[in-house]
């Protein structure tokens, strides 16, 4: 008999059917004769080796995805034919399928949910949107305008362009492409304000010097082949080989690289060894015109041979191991940080549109591409050949191999010049105006109960921006926030709450925060039922900020700590309990949610006295914790139960973007799990884990006890440490992940740079301990919840610590 296993070979989307003969596994040999024990053992060994060879390149043999979890459907190309689909799930994973023809693709799309390409790009969620061409997606999306207005980063915009142009992490031949940014990889220091350190983004990587430009132009002009159109470059800026050469130090790319090279690593002299050497090779080698991949801007692990692969020795007798980084880089993490800063710098922002013209725009093909010295081999372009029209199977297979070898040019998105990005001063002329007074206002609640939780849901897209506060007596307040407020020297800097606030929406708002009208007056011992969370928490627990999370629109509050071992979803408008969710064998001690956009799904993690962590799926549209199949009316069911702790869970952090759940417990252990439940890393600390934060750049902030700060990478690599003389009570990250805002029991609020770890600023001291902190959506205000029952609001200008703008504040008082 035969057993079949469907797998995706590296670099291919089409499935390959592998068969393994199992006749030798039984008591008979292949001829039906009895076999001896040794022969049977040898057969088993051979079978296991074959199975390992098959499984090496695939994560699982079977996959099951719930249609309700699909959040975006994109058309994709396979071998330059529009015969593939990529599905993006609520778990932030993506699956790509290749089909025989375009008609099948359309039939499949019409059987999938009406989700379009998601909610991020400002397009309607319909099947018609999913079937839009890349050029239509770009034209009707609002991302270009957002980028021009500096509402999104250069990195995010480049990822958007790659995504709509058909580039995908699921196909090594169509991997996302990013530009070379810097030219200086040899100096001891790097000045990101000096233009000479940056590459000319108006020219292709193959023609940055006049000598190379002339070489490729002469090749194009002297081309005489009648069957192959003339071209400047015989190789491409993005191929499977180039991608794997960047990433061969990490799995699964190491195994893919070995497979591509016929069972071994390539010759050491041809493998990625040094950033400077690779850059120089791109300037002198006519066969090397590769651009970069996104990982060079966020993945320091790609530069380390952490798996101790035997990579060989180069011709100069240097052993190939970790990648050599520029002298101005202290380590891999620092290189990635500076490289990302360079990508987001004003010098790049002002010229990035010119590189977009070359890769995705009007200079990609046609006469403008010829003038820009930007023409590649004809088989890299969409529409160059129709494989289905070729009847000769040998010729068709040869063309497939050529397409895979030469690379694939992204779909052209624009036929005209891409608009430039607006300058910083154009968008925010007053962004560098000095704010002389740190204190903006102080708002006191009449109950005097400590404010233990704050959520600054002050997004301008919301019809009513709010600051949610929860007090120790479980009374919550929906305080109104005015996004139109700007700092003015003639306005008062503090406010004692009075009952005249909020009486009329027509009143001029003199300060950004206005108390919830329902709590502006009355008896503090008898709060309105619409503003109380209900049942008391377990008396063994001290109520803290990590007992609560709220949705980004403030419609729902998730609270934990109840003695019946549940956590609850509460409607913030009526205080009605919407769900009572059970998933632990003891009191739930803390709760956290992953990053999310407005009204979108996210993960919710809960930790308990029973030493476990449960991961749940929050359905943003329905406003409930979802069941196993994410269907209406289902009983809530955890996506995963994470184990490994031997003490009470005290801290949590979740990242849907990275698919990770971080948990800390009372004995000082920090565990890093995947969202599917696999344990990745374990960190042993000296004492209780009080706080966990994780940035988009995968830097983990850990507070052990109350005064020991440690930062790690998500591979558990120690980065920095600091022991402070205060007891920290709370902390939160800014949205960009660059800064940590922390509150202490001494009444101070501090600002730290996350990486490299550095205390930057301390606001003036308040009169009581700070129990919780938050940052407004505009990043112009820091809010603190005080033990005295007040909310303090500080003015803040993060630009004064920004690497590019801090020189403007050199003379200001810190």
XYZ file of C-alpha atoms in Angstrom, residues 32-715:
684
model
C 5.371 -11.186 0.168
C 8.047 -13.298 1.924
C 8.633 -13.228 5.708
C 11.440 -10.864 6.681
C 13.886 -11.098 9.531
C 14.092 -8.623 12.427
C 17.193 -6.819 11.133
C 15.701 -6.186 7.712
C 12.547 -4.845 9.337
C 14.604 -2.517 11.523
C 16.548 -1.259 8.509
C 13.298 -0.624 6.635
C 11.911 1.367 9.547
C 15.110 3.448 9.622
C 14.875 4.190 5.914
C 11.204 5.130 6.232
C 11.906 7.499 9.137
C 14.668 9.200 7.137
C 12.299 9.655 4.197
C 9.603 11.066 6.473
C 12.098 13.496 8.015
C 13.158 14.646 4.559
C 9.531 15.368 3.690
C 8.610 17.026 6.984
C 11.689 19.223 7.063
C 10.087 21.771 4.785
C 6.525 21.880 6.085
C 5.076 22.905 9.408
C 2.129 20.516 9.314
C 0.533 17.937 7.073
C -2.995 19.181 7.563
C -4.570 22.581 7.973
C -8.025 23.676 9.007
C -9.122 27.301 8.935
C -12.486 28.640 9.996
C -14.146 30.844 7.373
C -15.246 33.194 10.151
C -11.582 33.952 10.907
C -10.776 35.207 7.393
C -10.147 38.949 7.496
C -8.764 39.660 4.007
C -8.608 37.954 0.609
C -6.034 39.067 -1.984
C -5.508 37.977 -5.567
C -1.977 36.668 -6.076
C 0.233 35.568 -8.933
C 1.894 32.201 -9.320
C 4.610 31.981 -11.977
C 3.437 35.377 -13.300
C -0.097 34.024 -13.811
C -3.054 35.425 -11.826
C -4.039 32.028 -10.468
C -3.469 32.298 -6.722
C -5.168 33.610 -3.598
C -3.809 34.657 -0.239
C -6.028 34.590 2.832
C -5.217 36.672 5.905
C -6.708 35.407 9.173
C -7.652 37.063 12.435
C -4.696 35.213 13.985
C -2.411 37.433 11.855
C -1.329 34.451 9.759
C -1.656 34.088 5.983
C -2.161 31.112 3.688
C -1.551 31.103 -0.050
C -3.224 28.763 -2.547
C -2.428 28.246 -6.230
C -5.213 27.124 -8.604
C -5.286 25.852 -12.192
C -6.819 28.985 -13.742
C -8.390 32.378 -13.078
C -11.925 31.057 -13.357
C -11.326 28.721 -10.424
C -9.944 31.634 -8.416
C -13.167 33.611 -8.944
C -15.313 30.632 -7.951
C -13.336 30.214 -4.727
C -13.594 33.927 -3.884
C -17.381 33.776 -4.216
C -17.452 30.929 -1.680
C -15.434 32.915 0.871
C -16.760 35.582 3.283
C -17.284 39.152 2.035
C -14.223 40.624 3.717
C -12.507 42.362 0.802
C -8.864 43.093 1.581
C -9.563 43.987 5.197
C -10.276 47.274 6.925
C -6.822 48.871 6.916
C -6.819 50.323 3.412
C -10.076 52.258 3.371
C -11.747 49.930 0.854
C -15.225 48.346 1.026
C -15.377 44.823 2.395
C -16.784 42.988 -0.597
C -15.865 40.157 -2.928
C -15.547 42.707 -5.712
C -12.733 44.337 -3.729
C -10.964 40.979 -3.343
C -11.061 40.583 -7.127
C -9.640 44.058 -7.797
C -6.364 44.271 -9.681
C -3.355 45.618 -7.753
C -3.565 48.913 -9.639
C -7.235 49.291 -8.675
C -6.451 48.510 -5.041
C -3.783 51.192 -4.967
C -5.940 53.759 -6.756
C -8.938 53.390 -4.449
C -7.019 52.953 -1.193
C -6.368 55.851 1.187
C -2.889 54.647 2.181
C -1.038 56.967 -0.192
C -2.735 59.974 1.382
C -2.013 58.654 4.872
C 1.650 58.276 3.994
C 1.822 61.761 2.510
C 0.273 63.178 5.684
C 2.742 61.166 7.819
C -0.015 59.179 9.478
C 1.842 55.937 8.764
C 5.554 55.135 8.681
C 7.737 54.541 5.638
C 8.065 50.894 6.670
C 4.300 50.400 6.857
C 3.759 52.127 3.529
C 6.364 49.991 1.782
C 4.696 46.893 3.225
C 1.365 48.142 1.872
C 2.836 48.644 -1.608
C 4.416 45.203 -1.543
C 1.183 43.604 -0.363
C -1.105 45.129 -2.994
C 1.521 44.583 -5.722
C 1.464 40.840 -5.088
C 4.580 40.430 -2.960
C 4.152 37.886 -0.190
C 6.121 36.106 2.529
C 4.513 32.863 1.299
C 6.452 32.832 -1.982
C 10.230 33.252 -1.948
C 10.136 34.263 -5.612
C 7.835 37.177 -4.770
C 9.247 38.192 -1.424
C 8.650 41.791 -0.268
C 11.365 44.142 -1.522
C 12.841 47.106 0.368
C 15.486 49.594 -0.764
C 19.104 49.938 0.200
C 19.077 53.085 2.339
C 22.622 53.751 3.514
C 25.986 53.894 1.771
C 28.237 54.220 4.813
C 29.050 50.829 6.321
C 32.697 51.508 7.221
C 32.787 54.524 9.571
C 32.920 54.351 13.339
C 30.021 56.787 13.606
C 26.976 57.471 11.469
C 25.248 60.829 11.174
C 21.676 60.402 9.944
C 21.436 64.114 9.210
C 24.224 63.932 6.616
C 22.970 63.338 3.069
C 26.231 61.726 1.895
C 25.491 58.703 4.105
C 22.354 57.894 2.105
C 21.859 56.139 -1.212
C 20.406 58.009 -4.194
C 16.859 56.646 -4.303
C 16.161 58.105 -7.744
C 18.429 55.531 -9.417
C 18.242 51.724 -9.588
C 20.759 49.854 -7.472
C 22.536 48.798 -10.670
C 23.304 52.313 -11.864
C 24.283 54.278 -8.780
C 27.714 54.984 -10.286
C 28.246 56.416 -13.730
C 30.580 53.563 -14.693
C 28.004 50.865 -13.977
C 25.251 52.927 -15.532
C 27.201 53.214 -18.792
C 28.024 49.476 -18.743
C 24.352 48.464 -18.548
C 23.244 51.101 -21.054
C 25.807 49.793 -23.547
C 24.506 46.253 -23.023
C 20.967 47.423 -23.768
C 21.999 49.418 -26.831
C 24.093 46.621 -28.351
C 21.569 43.807 -27.797
C 20.902 41.953 -31.058
C 18.876 38.845 -30.153
C 15.655 38.799 -32.177
C 13.730 36.505 -29.809
C 14.654 38.106 -26.481
C 13.955 41.824 -25.947
C 16.923 43.959 -24.824
C 17.491 44.484 -21.103
C 19.903 46.233 -18.762
C 20.065 43.551 -16.068
C 20.164 39.806 -16.555
C 19.507 39.214 -12.875
C 16.793 40.679 -10.675
C 16.732 42.706 -7.465
C 14.601 40.032 -5.747
C 14.883 36.272 -6.242
C 14.481 33.161 -4.139
C 18.267 32.758 -4.049
C 18.847 36.325 -2.828
C 16.163 36.021 -0.141
C 17.558 32.763 1.208
C 21.090 34.130 1.088
C 20.016 36.900 3.455
C 18.184 34.574 5.827
C 20.121 31.292 5.823
C 21.191 31.672 9.465
C 17.628 31.209 10.749
C 15.076 28.463 10.233
C 13.135 27.518 8.223
C 15.206 29.411 5.658
C 18.349 27.453 6.526
C 16.689 24.178 5.497
C 15.280 25.797 2.373
C 18.698 27.162 1.473
C 20.292 23.725 1.897
C 17.578 22.164 -0.235
C 18.078 24.763 -2.961
C 21.831 24.092 -2.955
C 21.406 20.347 -3.348
C 21.734 19.225 0.255
C 24.468 21.517 1.573
C 25.263 25.160 2.190
C 26.639 27.173 -0.709
C 30.328 28.004 -1.024
C 31.245 30.326 1.909
C 32.589 33.036 -0.403
C 29.173 33.386 -2.037
C 27.168 33.503 1.184
C 26.129 36.647 3.051
C 29.005 37.473 5.382
C 29.231 41.234 5.789
C 26.883 44.174 5.228
C 29.734 46.315 3.908
C 30.979 43.563 1.597
C 27.474 42.922 0.250
C 27.001 46.626 -0.442
C 30.330 46.834 -2.247
C 29.485 43.783 -4.321
C 26.244 45.449 -5.404
C 28.354 48.375 -6.648
C 30.885 46.427 -8.706
C 29.413 43.015 -9.665
C 27.317 43.199 -12.839
C 25.441 40.062 -11.732
C 24.444 41.479 -8.343
C 21.749 44.150 -8.300
C 19.741 42.921 -5.329
C 17.754 45.187 -3.054
C 16.916 44.450 0.580
C 14.182 42.526 2.375
C 12.037 43.774 5.301
C 13.885 41.646 7.872
C 16.938 43.913 7.709
C 14.779 46.535 9.406
C 13.362 44.432 12.234
C 15.037 41.008 12.666
C 18.450 41.080 14.434
C 18.451 37.265 14.643
C 19.195 37.046 10.913
C 22.733 38.285 11.603
C 23.564 35.624 14.219
C 24.428 31.986 13.666
C 22.540 31.031 16.816
C 22.061 27.466 15.566
C 25.835 26.978 15.157
C 25.491 25.832 11.557
C 28.795 24.650 10.034
C 28.977 27.340 7.365
C 32.555 26.686 6.272
C 35.638 28.854 5.823
C 36.126 31.572 3.233
C 39.057 31.844 0.849
C 40.634 34.467 3.132
C 40.672 31.851 5.949
C 37.876 33.613 7.834
C 35.345 31.230 9.367
C 31.803 32.058 8.312
C 29.658 32.553 11.406
C 27.812 35.678 12.589
C 27.433 38.406 9.970
C 29.912 41.264 10.191
C 28.172 44.537 10.981
C 29.355 48.122 10.368
C 31.713 49.655 12.968
C 29.031 52.197 13.928
C 26.805 49.341 15.066
C 27.319 48.004 18.607
C 25.431 44.758 17.982
C 22.701 43.292 15.785
C 19.908 44.968 17.736
C 21.611 48.338 17.470
C 22.145 47.889 13.719
C 18.452 47.150 13.197
C 17.505 50.164 15.318
C 19.735 52.588 13.375
C 18.789 51.020 10.044
C 15.106 51.532 10.843
C 15.785 55.104 11.964
C 17.505 55.731 8.644
C 14.473 54.368 6.775
C 12.152 56.698 8.704
C 14.414 59.749 8.453
C 13.339 62.926 6.698
C 16.081 62.489 4.103
C 14.547 59.185 3.017
C 10.947 60.365 3.403
C 11.532 63.194 0.946
C 12.920 60.905 -1.774
C 11.261 57.521 -1.209
C 8.634 58.281 -3.849
C 11.402 58.196 -6.486
C 12.363 54.632 -5.555
C 8.667 53.698 -5.592
C 8.530 54.981 -9.196
C 11.298 52.534 -10.124
C 9.918 49.423 -8.412
C 6.144 49.893 -8.475
C 5.559 52.945 -10.641
C 5.844 54.514 -14.045
C 9.595 53.872 -14.389
C 9.122 50.129 -13.968
C 8.565 49.379 -17.653
C 8.298 51.073 -21.017
C 10.265 54.085 -22.323
C 10.619 55.596 -18.832
C 12.278 52.383 -17.616
C 14.727 52.556 -20.519
C 15.585 56.175 -19.685
C 16.016 55.271 -16.011
C 18.295 52.269 -16.819
C 15.724 50.012 -15.171
C 14.891 47.228 -17.656
C 15.187 43.593 -16.538
C 15.026 40.285 -18.357
C 11.672 39.994 -20.106
C 10.535 36.868 -18.220
C 10.449 38.826 -14.946
C 7.467 40.906 -16.128
C 3.789 40.090 -15.885
C 2.245 39.271 -19.250
C 5.559 38.323 -20.863
C 4.389 34.757 -21.447
C 1.213 32.690 -21.095
C 2.223 29.280 -19.806
C -1.230 27.813 -20.472
C -0.900 28.530 -24.187
C 2.318 26.507 -24.534
C 1.493 22.953 -25.606
C 5.057 21.636 -25.441
C 5.407 20.441 -21.842
C 9.210 20.495 -21.937
C 9.246 24.089 -23.163
C 6.616 25.088 -20.573
C 8.648 23.550 -17.754
C 11.799 25.289 -18.969
C 9.981 28.623 -18.880
C 8.714 27.894 -15.349
C 12.248 27.266 -14.198
C 13.465 30.469 -15.848
C 10.717 32.505 -14.177
C 11.693 31.059 -10.824
C 15.368 31.705 -11.449
C 15.223 35.239 -12.844
C 12.846 36.670 -10.240
C 9.495 38.367 -10.694
C 8.888 42.111 -11.005
C 5.995 43.418 -8.874
C 2.768 44.425 -10.564
C 2.934 48.019 -11.800
C 0.740 50.187 -9.556
C 1.121 53.641 -11.127
C 1.419 55.000 -14.654
C 2.423 58.459 -13.414
C 4.870 59.826 -10.864
C 4.181 58.941 -7.242
C 3.449 62.053 -5.135
C 6.111 63.024 -2.574
C 5.629 62.945 1.177
C 4.780 66.183 2.932
C 7.492 67.656 5.104
C 7.187 67.604 8.878
C 6.780 71.369 9.118
C 4.082 71.362 6.430
C 1.978 68.909 8.380
C 2.566 70.249 11.889
C 4.027 73.772 11.781
C 3.882 74.069 15.575
C 5.376 70.671 16.401
C 8.579 72.208 17.797
C 6.868 74.859 19.874
C 8.208 74.701 23.420
C 5.833 73.756 26.207
C 6.985 75.646 29.302
C 4.753 73.901 31.829
C 4.719 70.126 32.274
C 1.454 70.113 34.195
C -1.624 70.484 32.016
C -4.365 69.734 34.547
C -5.435 67.775 37.604
C -8.945 66.346 37.817
C -10.134 65.153 41.234
C -12.977 62.688 41.747
C -15.283 63.326 44.708
C -15.090 59.682 45.827
C -11.340 59.938 46.607
C -10.998 56.251 45.659
C -7.592 55.476 44.048
C -7.637 55.497 40.251
C -6.218 52.076 39.358
C -6.789 51.906 35.577
C -6.665 54.376 32.696
C -7.292 53.876 28.985
C -6.802 56.917 26.742
C -9.051 56.004 23.806
C -8.690 59.449 22.286
C -8.572 58.551 18.594
C -9.800 61.349 16.347
C -11.808 58.810 14.301
C -14.095 58.156 17.269
C -17.316 60.172 17.467
C -16.581 60.803 21.163
C -12.942 60.352 22.290
C -12.867 59.190 25.904
C -10.518 58.505 28.780
C -11.773 55.504 30.730
C -10.828 55.489 34.401
C -11.586 52.782 36.953
C -11.270 53.380 40.675
C -10.424 50.971 43.469
C -14.103 50.929 44.490
C -14.919 49.531 40.997
C -16.582 52.732 39.870
C -15.618 53.588 36.295
C -15.837 56.925 34.561
C -16.167 57.799 30.866
C -14.358 61.132 30.837
C -14.634 63.237 27.702
C -11.491 64.197 25.826
C -11.117 67.237 23.582
C -8.725 66.583 20.700
C -9.026 70.230 19.715
C -7.216 71.360 22.835
C -3.786 72.934 22.283
C -1.345 74.177 24.852
C -1.545 77.901 25.559
C 0.358 79.920 28.097
C -2.717 81.905 29.115
C -4.748 78.850 30.071
C -4.884 77.506 33.628
C -2.642 74.544 34.314
C -4.792 72.694 36.825
C -8.448 72.081 37.541
C -10.419 70.964 40.563
C -13.515 69.168 39.378
C -16.833 70.928 39.927
C -20.421 70.191 39.059
C -20.633 72.831 36.329
C -18.410 70.853 33.989
C -20.090 69.025 31.184
C -23.504 70.655 31.710
C -23.600 71.796 28.114
C -21.665 70.645 25.113
C -21.737 74.223 23.876
C -19.481 75.421 26.692
C -15.945 76.318 25.652
C -13.603 73.545 26.780
C -10.632 75.148 28.475
C -8.868 71.862 29.258
C -8.632 68.564 27.406
C -10.315 66.345 30.007
C -13.879 66.724 31.292
C -15.374 64.488 33.943
C -18.110 61.977 33.159
C -21.412 63.886 33.656
C -22.853 60.960 35.634
C -20.098 61.338 38.248
C -19.875 65.112 38.338
C -22.112 65.303 41.376
C -24.050 63.163 43.827
C -23.244 60.918 46.765
C -19.839 59.258 46.296
C -20.880 56.377 48.570
C -23.753 55.535 46.198
C -22.413 55.699 42.634
C -24.830 55.443 39.699
C -25.544 51.803 38.765
C -24.500 52.622 35.189
C -20.960 53.320 36.415
C -20.251 50.388 38.734
C -18.664 47.087 37.657
C -20.899 45.052 39.975
C -19.686 42.167 42.120
C -16.670 42.642 44.365
C -13.300 41.114 43.555
C -11.647 38.331 45.541
C -10.451 39.779 48.863
C -7.033 38.107 48.542
C -6.197 40.373 45.615
C -5.000 43.926 45.481
C -6.846 45.640 42.649
C -4.330 46.852 40.051
C -4.213 48.220 36.530
C -3.714 44.755 35.021
C -7.118 43.571 36.301
C -8.729 45.472 33.428
C -8.547 46.088 29.710
C -10.870 48.043 27.458
C -11.630 47.939 23.766
C -10.225 50.784 21.683
C -13.683 52.335 21.281
C -14.341 52.115 25.076
C -17.573 50.216 24.458
C -16.523 47.251 26.551
C -14.495 46.634 29.696
C -12.953 43.249 30.461
C -12.401 42.767 34.199
C -10.899 39.910 36.197
C -10.451 39.032 39.862
C -13.888 37.648 40.707
C -14.091 34.924 43.379
C -16.065 32.590 41.060
C -12.885 32.182 38.891
C -14.423 34.055 35.960
C -13.579 37.172 34.045
C -16.325 39.350 32.639
C -17.140 41.485 29.618
C -19.050 44.589 30.682
C -20.910 47.090 28.528
C -19.483 50.489 29.479
C -22.642 52.404 28.598
C -24.975 50.486 30.899
C -22.551 48.537 33.149
C -24.473 45.410 32.150
C -22.480 42.178 32.255
C -22.382 40.990 28.662
C -20.427 37.772 29.237
C -19.201 35.736 32.190
C -16.306 33.650 30.925
C -14.841 30.621 32.685
C -11.522 29.049 31.738
C -9.449 28.702 34.895
C -9.414 26.607 38.041
C -8.801 29.537 40.372
C -9.126 33.311 40.544
C -8.064 35.169 37.376
C -5.263 37.508 38.473
C -4.484 39.539 35.350
C -5.677 40.225 31.826
C -4.094 41.735 28.709
C -5.009 42.216 25.073
C -3.019 42.429 21.880
C -2.627 45.529 19.749
C -5.602 46.256 17.534
C -7.185 48.909 15.373
C -10.624 50.383 15.947
C -13.447 47.797 15.976
C -11.069 44.991 14.958
C -10.452 41.559 16.472
C -7.647 40.896 18.914
C -6.342 38.361 21.396
C -7.196 38.503 25.093
C -4.946 36.642 27.539
C -5.850 35.813 31.132
C -3.579 34.554 33.903
C -4.654 32.841 37.085
C -3.740 31.581 40.527
C -3.891 28.110 38.940
C -0.529 28.901 37.208
C -1.999 28.766 33.690
C -2.573 31.332 30.953
C -5.589 31.155 28.658
C -5.646 32.812 25.245
C -8.992 33.978 23.888
C -10.228 35.521 20.649
C -12.080 38.824 20.926
C -14.640 39.336 18.153
C -14.589 43.086 17.604
C -17.729 43.202 15.464
C -19.890 41.215 17.890
C -18.226 42.583 21.016
C -17.765 39.175 22.672
C -15.170 36.586 23.547
C -15.554 34.096 20.712
C -16.131 30.358 20.808
C -14.200 27.663 18.982
C -15.716 28.452 15.581
C -16.311 32.185 16.143
C -20.040 31.807 15.511
C -22.828 33.866 17.116
C -24.165 32.429 20.385
C -21.260 30.072 20.970
C -19.916 29.431 24.461
C -16.552 31.210 24.836
C -13.660 28.833 24.309
C -9.912 29.502 24.707
C -7.710 29.316 21.638
C -4.925 27.842 23.753
C -4.086 26.966 27.358
C -0.473 27.900 28.066
C 1.327 25.966 30.797
C 4.814 25.866 32.262
C 4.540 28.108 35.325
C 4.727 26.843 38.893
C 3.392 29.962 40.616
C 0.634 32.565 40.347
C 0.563 34.479 37.068
C 1.339 38.132 37.780
C 1.988 39.761 34.386
C 0.994 39.290 30.744
C 1.730 40.756 27.322
C 0.274 39.679 23.966
C 1.320 40.484 20.412
C -0.932 39.308 17.593
C 1.472 40.804 15.057
C 4.269 38.526 16.226
C 2.031 35.670 17.361
C 3.461 35.695 20.870
C 2.189 35.565 24.454
C 4.514 36.590 27.289
C 3.678 35.620 30.853
C 5.403 36.190 34.174
C 4.733 34.662 37.555
C 5.464 35.151 41.228
C 8.647 33.060 41.264
C 10.321 35.275 38.624
C 9.852 33.047 35.577
C 9.012 34.616 32.218
C 7.684 32.290 29.508
C 7.307 33.114 25.824
C 4.666 31.081 23.982
C 3.305 31.226 20.483
C -0.383 32.014 20.126
C -0.892 28.377 19.133
C 0.456 27.257 22.508
C 4.058 26.252 21.780
C 6.678 27.208 24.363
C 9.528 29.165 22.760
C 11.697 30.599 25.529
C 12.095 30.607 29.308
C 13.764 33.352 31.348
C 14.522 32.874 35.047
C 14.398 36.076 37.078
C 15.460 36.936 40.629
C 11.987 37.662 42.014
C 8.331 38.281 41.158
C 7.536 39.513 37.649
C 5.507 42.661 38.231
C 5.200 43.960 34.681
C 5.712 42.867 31.068
C 5.710 45.015 27.932
C 6.618 44.106 24.347
C 7.285 46.485 21.469
C 6.706 45.976 17.740
C 10.484 45.655 17.394
C 10.371 42.608 19.705
C 12.044 44.275 22.689
C 10.651 42.940 25.977
C 10.526 45.162 29.067
C 10.416 43.231 32.353
C 10.052 44.650 35.849
C 11.250 42.205 38.498
C 9.981 43.157 41.931
C 9.484 46.904 42.005
C 12.867 48.306 41.015
C 14.780 45.866 38.766
C 14.270 46.674 35.077
C 15.520 44.226 32.461
C 15.078 44.203 28.697
C 15.339 41.143 26.457
C 14.843 40.214 22.843
C 12.085 37.730 22.076
C 14.799 35.103 21.717
